[in-house]
Amino acid sequence: MLSIQNLHAEVDGQPILKGLTLEVKPGEVHAIMGPNGSGKSTLSNVLAGRDEYTVTQGSVTFRGEDLLDKAPEERAQAGVFLAFQYPVEIPGVGNSYFLKTAVNKKRAAEGKEELDAKGFLKLLKEKMALLEMDAKFKSRDLNVGFSGGEKKKNEVLQLTMLDPALAILDETDSGLDIDALRIVSKGVNSLRDKEHSFIVVTHYQRLLDHIEPDFVHVLKDGRIVKSGDKSLALELEAQGYAGIADAA
Amino acid sequence: MSSATVDEVVSKKYEFGFFTDIDADEAPPGLSEDIIRFISAKKKEPQWLLDYRLKAYRHWLTLEEPRWPKVDYPQIDYQDVIYYSAPKRPEDAPKSLDEVDPKLLETYEKLGIPLHERAALAGIAVDAVFDSVSVATTFKETLKEAGVIFCSFSEAVQDHPELVQKYLGSVVPHTDNFFAALNAAVFTDGSFCWIPAGVRCPMELSTYFRINAAKTGQFERTLIVAEEGAYVSYLEGCTAPQRDENQLHAAVVEIVCQKNAEVKYSTVQNWYPGDENGKGGIYNFVTKRGACRGDNAKISWTQVETGSAITWKYPSVILQGDNSVGEFYSVAVTSNMQQADTGTKMLHLGKNTSSTIVSKGISAMRGQQSYRGLVKVNKGAEGARNYTQCDSLLIGDRCGAHTFPYIEVKNPTAQIEHEASTSKVSEDQVFYLRQRGLSEEDAVSLIVNGFCKEVFRQLPMEFAVEAQALLAVSLEGAVG
Ligand SMILES: Nc1ncnc2c1ncn2[C@@H]1O[C@H](COP(=O)(O)OP(=O)(O)OP(=O)(O)O)[C@@H](O)[C@H]1O
Ligand SMILES: [Mg+2]
């Protein structure tokens, strides 16, 4: 699905990722943990194609194609979704109008017919029910005035609506209350199958109680310094990052 | 003045002095009483109208072109302008869409203009192409049954001279300003609309207008009268790009709104803005004003301004009747080298009058835009209220937005509220939308349309959709 080889990236001339290698197969869930500033969001943004990040070395292929070659919207249409650590507000743009636009862009890229209003609303209703979201979020402006937790929930709503092959969740759990965490995880898990892959960036074990990862990686100073199964997360929870030897 | 220049002026005058060729299709360049007589004779106008034109002309001679707007353009030589040319003959028009510039057709497509209207907009003689004549006839029938008069200004002068004489210049007098005086002297055509008392105009006066009157003149004159309790929604212009050989445009629109009447006037202006360097664009100097003459009268201006090299335009409302309401909703886009100085005037005279101003300015590339608004509350206007919201959106960092709000309040009971904001289309917003599969241009246009939502909501439905598309087309190339 996704193959990252020796990835180096910098922002404003400052190297952040320094030789990151990661292999994600279809159906796998990879958790990425690591101290603040270690480069987790940088990795997410590089994969999504943000302009400010320059890749200086290495390669990324997604479903056999060079990902770094593509514009952000092409990556999205090809099935890469990023749930942002800080979702932005867009005044005057209705949440459901935006979602419909996005869903139909993706469908068009896949050669599918556009969803009509009825088909779209049915899908939206179903996903909002799954995420226990109030109907009023349909008509509100995109993320405008949403609480921190509501914004994160709205990211997951978009995720479930767009149904991407690869979802990158950048600290989607931060800011969620206990119930919301459970609900959001339910939304994510609803997509899990042999086809869908996930990269879950988090600081806390509690998310991984709900979304069970196949692999856990520790990112430190722009490199993956340790990988393991879900027990690694428990280990980290107990010992912190200090105990992790620089194995790379 | 040097004697050489005096000679020049005199000789020019002399040159025109003998211009009496009433059969000519076109007047020679320049403005004089003879030219005005020529125009009036061409149009077989009654004496009172010729007198009105001459009075306006003589007044115009005493005026100076205004220099206070924040727009920059080379000095206009008014003696170099052609003030009359006969309407194009149908045989000169393109015969089919095959003869029309493909680029123009492509834009129609992008704007989502219905197929059957494209031919008419492209200037193809309508009756030669499709059966809109019957459509137009049906419209005419419907309006006639309701007692509504809707025709060209010239027709109105011939068929309803008493109405024209009663209302012409009653809201925008010929002495109002330089461009209004010029228009009063030389206007060639425009529209006339009269809604009788108690009648709700049975249709939006838009589709009809688009098909049949897309060709606006250089000096257009519009007069709309809503008698007591009448209602009309009127739509001027269209989203399709409009070109014109004439660079100078000075239109006047007057609205008279009697007791309990309501006029909704929507404009979409898409005159040629010139190339990236601003070359060849239209100068658009417009005077638009409505008068709420009676109690509970209401006038709403909604405008979407995307074209012209220079825009100078302040649709205004005189709130005379008690409880009368004035509204101004505006979206103005300046991109490339476009300059716009636009806004509104709300003059509160009657008691409990209220006005709302929502102005959305978008600047991109090297576009420059100023909002200029006046809210004036006279002594007698007990309980007057105004709400003004004035937002600017910048795309890129070479454009500019300026705000000049003027507030004059002479009655202590007035409530005036003013909000203003300036924001930028942020990289974060664009990236967020691109991550969801929208192209950069789609992302910007979604953000811009969101910014304009409150104004687009005021437009007739099918037009709102076109206006959104128009914004996207206007901002093409403004990002990246
Ligand atoms: N525009 C920038 N200019 C300079 N440094 C930057 C810029 N953007 C990010 N960085 C730096 O890159 C490093 C990695 O940031 P990143 O956001 O990827 O960290 P993170 O692992 O996601 O941290 P957190 O857990 O706090 O979210 C940080 O030290 C950050 O300050
Ligand atoms: Mg981060």
PDB file of N, CA, C and O in Angstrom, chain B residues 198-253:
ATOM      1  N   GLY B 198     -50.581  48.298  -6.452  1.00  0.00           N
ATOM      2  CA  GLY B 198     -51.138  47.035  -5.978  1.00  0.00           C
ATOM      3  C   GLY B 198     -50.741  45.811  -6.781  1.00  0.00           C
ATOM      4  O   GLY B 198     -51.192  44.706  -6.501  1.00  0.00           O
ATOM      5  N   VAL B 199     -49.872  45.982  -7.766  1.00  0.00           N
ATOM      6  CA  VAL B 199     -49.530  44.832  -8.610  1.00  0.00           C
ATOM      7  C   VAL B 199     -48.176  44.255  -8.212  1.00  0.00           C
ATOM      8  O   VAL B 199     -47.205  44.968  -8.017  1.00  0.00           O
ATOM      9  N   ARG B 200     -48.167  42.953  -8.087  1.00  0.00           N
ATOM     10  CA  ARG B 200     -46.921  42.248  -7.878  1.00  0.00           C
ATOM     11  C   ARG B 200     -46.486  41.756  -9.251  1.00  0.00           C
ATOM     12  O   ARG B 200     -47.181  40.944  -9.870  1.00  0.00           O
ATOM     13  N   CYS B 201     -45.380  42.235  -9.736  1.00  0.00           N
ATOM     14  CA  CYS B 201     -44.939  41.870 -11.083  1.00  0.00           C
ATOM     15  C   CYS B 201     -44.868  40.345 -11.185  1.00  0.00           C
ATOM     16  O   CYS B 201     -44.204  39.695 -10.365  1.00  0.00           O
ATOM     17  N   PRO B 202     -45.566  39.748 -12.148  1.00  0.00           N
ATOM     18  CA  PRO B 202     -45.743  38.292 -12.168  1.00  0.00           C
ATOM     19  C   PRO B 202     -44.478  37.508 -12.484  1.00  0.00           C
ATOM     20  O   PRO B 202     -44.502  36.291 -12.450  1.00  0.00           O
ATOM     21  N   MET B 203     -43.402  38.182 -12.829  1.00  0.00           N
ATOM     22  CA  MET B 203     -42.174  37.431 -13.101  1.00  0.00           C
ATOM     23  C   MET B 203     -40.946  38.265 -12.744  1.00  0.00           C
ATOM     24  O   MET B 203     -41.005  39.479 -12.681  1.00  0.00           O
ATOM     25  N   GLU B 204     -39.849  37.560 -12.506  1.00  0.00           N
ATOM     26  CA  GLU B 204     -38.571  38.239 -12.354  1.00  0.00           C
ATOM     27  C   GLU B 204     -38.272  38.909 -13.681  1.00  0.00           C
ATOM     28  O   GLU B 204     -38.315  38.249 -14.710  1.00  0.00           O
ATOM     29  N   LEU B 205     -37.946  40.163 -13.670  1.00  0.00           N
ATOM     30  CA  LEU B 205     -37.617  40.791 -14.948  1.00  0.00           C
ATOM     31  C   LEU B 205     -36.148  40.538 -15.250  1.00  0.00           C
ATOM     32  O   LEU B 205     -35.312  41.408 -15.189  1.00  0.00           O
ATOM     33  N   SER B 206     -35.850  39.283 -15.501  1.00  0.00           N
ATOM     34  CA  SER B 206     -34.449  38.948 -15.737  1.00  0.00           C
ATOM     35  C   SER B 206     -34.256  38.180 -17.024  1.00  0.00           C
ATOM     36  O   SER B 206     -33.571  38.626 -17.927  1.00  0.00           O
ATOM     37  N   THR B 207     -34.873  37.027 -17.134  1.00  0.00           N
ATOM     38  CA  THR B 207     -34.665  36.173 -18.300  1.00  0.00           C
ATOM     39  C   THR B 207     -34.986  36.950 -19.563  1.00  0.00           C
ATOM     40  O   THR B 207     -34.211  36.993 -20.509  1.00  0.00           O
ATOM     41  N   TYR B 208     -36.134  37.582 -19.531  1.00  0.00           N
ATOM     42  CA  TYR B 208     -36.560  38.386 -20.665  1.00  0.00           C
ATOM     43  C   TYR B 208     -35.480  39.394 -21.012  1.00  0.00           C
ATOM     44  O   TYR B 208     -35.063  39.544 -22.149  1.00  0.00           O
ATOM     45  N   PHE B 209     -35.023  40.035 -19.962  1.00  0.00           N
ATOM     46  CA  PHE B 209     -34.047  41.095 -20.135  1.00  0.00           C
ATOM     47  C   PHE B 209     -32.766  40.562 -20.758  1.00  0.00           C
ATOM     48  O   PHE B 209     -32.183  41.170 -21.641  1.00  0.00           O
ATOM     49  N   ARG B 210     -32.374  39.406 -20.276  1.00  0.00           N
ATOM     50  CA  ARG B 210     -31.107  38.848 -20.752  1.00  0.00           C
ATOM     51  C   ARG B 210     -31.160  38.533 -22.236  1.00  0.00           C
ATOM     52  O   ARG B 210     -30.197  38.691 -22.947  1.00  0.00           O
ATOM     53  N   ILE B 211     -32.307  38.033 -22.677  1.00  0.00           N
ATOM     54  CA  ILE B 211     -32.384  37.643 -24.073  1.00  0.00           C
ATOM     55  C   ILE B 211     -32.530  38.870 -24.964  1.00  0.00           C
ATOM     56  O   ILE B 211     -31.923  38.959 -26.009  1.00  0.00           O
ATOM     57  N   ASN B 212     -33.311  39.808 -24.519  1.00  0.00           N
ATOM     58  CA  ASN B 212     -33.704  40.869 -25.428  1.00  0.00           C
ATOM     59  C   ASN B 212     -32.959  42.180 -25.270  1.00  0.00           C
ATOM     60  O   ASN B 212     -32.988  43.010 -26.150  1.00  0.00           O
ATOM     61  N   ALA B 213     -32.334  42.365 -24.173  1.00  0.00           N
ATOM     62  CA  ALA B 213     -31.699  43.658 -23.977  1.00  0.00           C
ATOM     63  C   ALA B 213     -30.261  43.536 -23.501  1.00  0.00           C
ATOM     64  O   ALA B 213     -29.744  44.386 -22.815  1.00  0.00           O
ATOM     65  N   ALA B 214     -29.633  42.435 -23.888  1.00  0.00           N
ATOM     66  CA  ALA B 214     -28.247  42.228 -23.442  1.00  0.00           C
ATOM     67  C   ALA B 214     -27.335  43.345 -23.952  1.00  0.00           C
ATOM     68  O   ALA B 214     -26.350  43.693 -23.338  1.00  0.00           O
ATOM     69  N   LYS B 215     -27.687  43.912 -25.082  1.00  0.00           N
ATOM     70  CA  LYS B 215     -26.877  44.999 -25.629  1.00  0.00           C
ATOM     71  C   LYS B 215     -27.180  46.293 -24.888  1.00  0.00           C
ATOM     72  O   LYS B 215     -28.174  46.952 -25.169  1.00  0.00           O
ATOM     73  N   THR B 216     -26.373  46.638 -23.958  1.00  0.00           N
ATOM     74  CA  THR B 216     -26.612  47.893 -23.269  1.00  0.00           C
ATOM     75  C   THR B 216     -25.822  48.978 -23.970  1.00  0.00           C
ATOM     76  O   THR B 216     -24.817  48.711 -24.612  1.00  0.00           O
ATOM     77  N   GLY B 217     -26.289  50.161 -23.858  1.00  0.00           N
ATOM     78  CA  GLY B 217     -25.596  51.262 -24.510  1.00  0.00           C
ATOM     79  C   GLY B 217     -24.475  51.776 -23.648  1.00  0.00           C
ATOM     80  O   GLY B 217     -24.259  51.343 -22.521  1.00  0.00           O
ATOM     81  N   GLN B 218     -23.801  52.714 -24.192  1.00  0.00           N
ATOM     82  CA  GLN B 218     -22.671  53.313 -23.506  1.00  0.00           C
ATOM     83  C   GLN B 218     -23.179  54.278 -22.431  1.00  0.00           C
ATOM     84  O   GLN B 218     -22.642  54.351 -21.338  1.00  0.00           O
ATOM     85  N   PHE B 219     -24.231  55.004 -22.772  1.00  0.00           N
ATOM     86  CA  PHE B 219     -24.864  55.914 -21.816  1.00  0.00           C
ATOM     87  C   PHE B 219     -26.292  55.439 -21.621  1.00  0.00           C
ATOM     88  O   PHE B 219     -27.209  55.844 -22.305  1.00  0.00           O
ATOM     89  N   GLU B 220     -26.416  54.510 -20.674  1.00  0.00           N
ATOM     90  CA  GLU B 220     -27.676  53.839 -20.496  1.00  0.00           C
ATOM     91  C   GLU B 220     -28.515  54.582 -19.465  1.00  0.00           C
ATOM     92  O   GLU B 220     -27.974  55.112 -18.501  1.00  0.00           O
ATOM     93  N   ARG B 221     -29.816  54.580 -19.697  1.00  0.00           N
ATOM     94  CA  ARG B 221     -30.705  55.274 -18.762  1.00  0.00           C
ATOM     95  C   ARG B 221     -31.801  54.310 -18.356  1.00  0.00           C
ATOM     96  O   ARG B 221     -32.510  53.766 -19.203  1.00  0.00           O
ATOM     97  N   THR B 222     -31.947  54.081 -17.083  1.00  0.00           N
ATOM     98  CA  THR B 222     -32.979  53.166 -16.609  1.00  0.00           C
ATOM     99  C   THR B 222     -33.867  53.890 -15.615  1.00  0.00           C
ATOM    100  O   THR B 222     -33.378  54.621 -14.749  1.00  0.00           O
ATOM    101  N   LEU B 223     -35.149  53.655 -15.753  1.00  0.00           N
ATOM    102  CA  LEU B 223     -36.112  54.272 -14.848  1.00  0.00           C
ATOM    103  C   LEU B 223     -37.113  53.213 -14.425  1.00  0.00           C
ATOM    104  O   LEU B 223     -37.728  52.560 -15.264  1.00  0.00           O
ATOM    105  N   ILE B 224     -37.222  53.011 -13.117  1.00  0.00           N
ATOM    106  CA  ILE B 224     -38.155  52.015 -12.592  1.00  0.00           C
ATOM    107  C   ILE B 224     -39.090  52.709 -11.615  1.00  0.00           C
ATOM    108  O   ILE B 224     -38.631  53.396 -10.697  1.00  0.00           O
ATOM    109  N   VAL B 225     -40.381  52.526 -11.814  1.00  0.00           N
ATOM    110  CA  VAL B 225     -41.355  53.145 -10.921  1.00  0.00           C
ATOM    111  C   VAL B 225     -42.277  52.070 -10.372  1.00  0.00           C
ATOM    112  O   VAL B 225     -42.898  51.332 -11.136  1.00  0.00           O
ATOM    113  N   ALA B 226     -42.316  51.950  -9.053  1.00  0.00           N
ATOM    114  CA  ALA B 226     -43.266  51.037  -8.413  1.00  0.00           C
ATOM    115  C   ALA B 226     -44.289  51.889  -7.682  1.00  0.00           C
ATOM    116  O   ALA B 226     -43.961  52.568  -6.704  1.00  0.00           O
ATOM    117  N   GLU B 227     -45.521  51.857  -8.195  1.00  0.00           N
ATOM    118  CA  GLU B 227     -46.584  52.646  -7.561  1.00  0.00           C
ATOM    119  C   GLU B 227     -46.990  51.989  -6.242  1.00  0.00           C
ATOM    120  O   GLU B 227     -46.515  50.910  -5.893  1.00  0.00           O
ATOM    121  N   GLU B 228     -47.912  52.628  -5.548  1.00  0.00           N
ATOM    122  CA  GLU B 228     -48.282  52.186  -4.201  1.00  0.00           C
ATOM    123  C   GLU B 228     -48.550  50.675  -4.129  1.00  0.00           C
ATOM    124  O   GLU B 228     -49.322  50.125  -4.914  1.00  0.00           O
ATOM    125  N   GLY B 229     -47.869  50.018  -3.208  1.00  0.00           N
ATOM    126  CA  GLY B 229     -48.114  48.599  -2.961  1.00  0.00           C
ATOM    127  C   GLY B 229     -47.608  47.659  -4.046  1.00  0.00           C
ATOM    128  O   GLY B 229     -47.885  46.467  -4.019  1.00  0.00           O
ATOM    129  N   ALA B 230     -46.848  48.168  -4.999  1.00  0.00           N
ATOM    130  CA  ALA B 230     -46.365  47.314  -6.090  1.00  0.00           C
ATOM    131  C   ALA B 230     -45.074  46.602  -5.679  1.00  0.00           C
ATOM    132  O   ALA B 230     -44.407  46.993  -4.715  1.00  0.00           O
ATOM    133  N   TYR B 231     -44.752  45.544  -6.421  1.00  0.00           N
ATOM    134  CA  TYR B 231     -43.504  44.821  -6.159  1.00  0.00           C
ATOM    135  C   TYR B 231     -42.867  44.401  -7.473  1.00  0.00           C
ATOM    136  O   TYR B 231     -43.542  43.922  -8.380  1.00  0.00           O
ATOM    137  N   VAL B 232     -41.569  44.558  -7.550  1.00  0.00           N
ATOM    138  CA  VAL B 232     -40.860  44.039  -8.718  1.00  0.00           C
ATOM    139  C   VAL B 232     -39.433  43.637  -8.349  1.00  0.00           C
ATOM    140  O   VAL B 232     -38.788  44.263  -7.503  1.00  0.00           O
ATOM    141  N   SER B 233     -38.999  42.545  -8.945  1.00  0.00           N
ATOM    142  CA  SER B 233     -37.602  42.145  -8.826  1.00  0.00           C
ATOM    143  C   SER B 233     -36.981  42.269 -10.202  1.00  0.00           C
ATOM    144  O   SER B 233     -37.439  41.666 -11.164  1.00  0.00           O
ATOM    145  N   TYR B 234     -35.971  43.079 -10.288  1.00  0.00           N
ATOM    146  CA  TYR B 234     -35.412  43.477 -11.576  1.00  0.00           C
ATOM    147  C   TYR B 234     -33.955  43.070 -11.624  1.00  0.00           C
ATOM    148  O   TYR B 234     -33.214  43.299 -10.670  1.00  0.00           O
ATOM    149  N   LEU B 235     -33.569  42.476 -12.724  1.00  0.00           N
ATOM    150  CA  LEU B 235     -32.191  42.046 -12.816  1.00  0.00           C
ATOM    151  C   LEU B 235     -31.502  42.652 -14.020  1.00  0.00           C
ATOM    152  O   LEU B 235     -31.975  42.518 -15.137  1.00  0.00           O
ATOM    153  N   GLU B 236     -30.419  43.330 -13.762  1.00  0.00           N
ATOM    154  CA  GLU B 236     -29.685  44.010 -14.826  1.00  0.00           C
ATOM    155  C   GLU B 236     -28.386  43.273 -15.112  1.00  0.00           C
ATOM    156  O   GLU B 236     -27.736  42.772 -14.214  1.00  0.00           O
ATOM    157  N   GLY B 237     -28.040  43.247 -16.385  1.00  0.00           N
ATOM    158  CA  GLY B 237     -26.737  42.700 -16.746  1.00  0.00           C
ATOM    159  C   GLY B 237     -26.757  41.199 -16.783  1.00  0.00           C
ATOM    160  O   GLY B 237     -27.790  40.558 -16.640  1.00  0.00           O
ATOM    161  N   CYS B 238     -25.614  40.618 -16.987  1.00  0.00           N
ATOM    162  CA  CYS B 238     -25.559  39.177 -16.990  1.00  0.00           C
ATOM    163  C   CYS B 238     -24.131  38.745 -16.758  1.00  0.00           C
ATOM    164  O   CYS B 238     -23.203  39.538 -16.835  1.00  0.00           O
ATOM    165  N   THR B 239     -23.984  37.458 -16.415  1.00  0.00           N
ATOM    166  CA  THR B 239     -22.664  36.976 -16.043  1.00  0.00           C
ATOM    167  C   THR B 239     -21.762  36.825 -17.263  1.00  0.00           C
ATOM    168  O   THR B 239     -20.555  36.818 -17.132  1.00  0.00           O
ATOM    169  N   ALA B 240     -22.369  36.724 -18.438  1.00  0.00           N
ATOM    170  CA  ALA B 240     -21.557  36.544 -19.637  1.00  0.00           C
ATOM    171  C   ALA B 240     -20.661  37.756 -19.836  1.00  0.00           C
ATOM    172  O   ALA B 240     -21.075  38.885 -19.618  1.00  0.00           O
ATOM    173  N   PRO B 241     -19.416  37.519 -20.227  1.00  0.00           N
ATOM    174  CA  PRO B 241     -18.499  38.645 -20.393  1.00  0.00           C
ATOM    175  C   PRO B 241     -19.002  39.572 -21.494  1.00  0.00           C
ATOM    176  O   PRO B 241     -19.505  39.131 -22.512  1.00  0.00           O
ATOM    177  N   GLN B 242     -18.898  40.865 -21.267  1.00  0.00           N
ATOM    178  CA  GLN B 242     -19.380  41.816 -22.251  1.00  0.00           C
ATOM    179  C   GLN B 242     -18.244  42.698 -22.696  1.00  0.00           C
ATOM    180  O   GLN B 242     -17.537  43.280 -21.890  1.00  0.00           O
ATOM    181  N   ARG B 243     -18.137  42.783 -23.986  1.00  0.00           N
ATOM    182  CA  ARG B 243     -17.120  43.648 -24.559  1.00  0.00           C
ATOM    183  C   ARG B 243     -17.811  44.825 -25.215  1.00  0.00           C
ATOM    184  O   ARG B 243     -18.967  44.767 -25.569  1.00  0.00           O
ATOM    185  N   ASP B 244     -17.084  45.881 -25.373  1.00  0.00           N
ATOM    186  CA  ASP B 244     -17.645  47.037 -26.041  1.00  0.00           C
ATOM    187  C   ASP B 244     -16.488  47.857 -26.558  1.00  0.00           C
ATOM    188  O   ASP B 244     -15.462  47.984 -25.896  1.00  0.00           O
ATOM    189  N   GLU B 245     -16.652  48.388 -27.773  1.00  0.00           N
ATOM    190  CA  GLU B 245     -15.563  49.211 -28.333  1.00  0.00           C
ATOM    191  C   GLU B 245     -15.436  50.496 -27.517  1.00  0.00           C
ATOM    192  O   GLU B 245     -14.385  51.118 -27.478  1.00  0.00           O
ATOM    193  N   ASN B 246     -16.547  50.891 -26.904  1.00  0.00           N
ATOM    194  CA  ASN B 246     -16.524  52.152 -26.181  1.00  0.00           C
ATOM    195  C   ASN B 246     -15.965  51.954 -24.788  1.00  0.00           C
ATOM    196  O   ASN B 246     -16.468  51.153 -24.010  1.00  0.00           O
ATOM    197  N   GLN B 247     -14.950  52.697 -24.477  1.00  0.00           N
ATOM    198  CA  GLN B 247     -14.300  52.508 -23.187  1.00  0.00           C
ATOM    199  C   GLN B 247     -15.081  53.196 -22.065  1.00  0.00           C
ATOM    200  O   GLN B 247     -15.169  52.699 -20.964  1.00  0.00           O
ATOM    201  N   LEU B 248     -15.660  54.346 -22.395  1.00  0.00           N
ATOM    202  CA  LEU B 248     -16.327  55.134 -21.366  1.00  0.00           C
ATOM    203  C   LEU B 248     -17.801  54.748 -21.236  1.00  0.00           C
ATOM    204  O   LEU B 248     -18.541  54.769 -22.219  1.00  0.00           O
ATOM    205  N   HIS B 249     -18.200  54.381 -20.055  1.00  0.00           N
ATOM    206  CA  HIS B 249     -19.606  54.086 -19.785  1.00  0.00           C
ATOM    207  C   HIS B 249     -20.089  54.928 -18.614  1.00  0.00           C
ATOM    208  O   HIS B 249     -19.431  54.963 -17.572  1.00  0.00           O
ATOM    209  N   ALA B 250     -21.214  55.590 -18.801  1.00  0.00           N
ATOM    210  CA  ALA B 250     -21.773  56.386 -17.708  1.00  0.00           C
ATOM    211  C   ALA B 250     -23.283  56.189 -17.696  1.00  0.00           C
ATOM    212  O   ALA B 250     -24.002  56.829 -18.442  1.00  0.00           O
ATOM    213  N   ALA B 251     -23.720  55.257 -16.880  1.00  0.00           N
ATOM    214  CA  ALA B 251     -25.146  54.932 -16.828  1.00  0.00           C
ATOM    215  C   ALA B 251     -25.808  55.638 -15.649  1.00  0.00           C
ATOM    216  O   ALA B 251     -25.145  56.016 -14.680  1.00  0.00           O
ATOM    217  N   VAL B 252     -27.123  55.799 -15.767  1.00  0.00           N
ATOM    218  CA  VAL B 252     -27.910  56.308 -14.637  1.00  0.00           C
ATOM    219  C   VAL B 252     -29.106  55.385 -14.445  1.00  0.00           C
ATOM    220  O   VAL B 252     -29.766  55.012 -15.410  1.00  0.00           O
ATOM    221  N   VAL B 253     -29.334  55.001 -13.203  1.00  0.00           N
ATOM    222  CA  VAL B 253     -30.524  54.223 -12.864  1.00  0.00           C
ATOM    223  C   VAL B 253     -31.291  54.975 -11.790  1.00  0.00           C
ATOM    224  O   VAL B 253     -30.716  55.384 -10.777  1.00  0.00           O
TER     225      VAL B 253
END
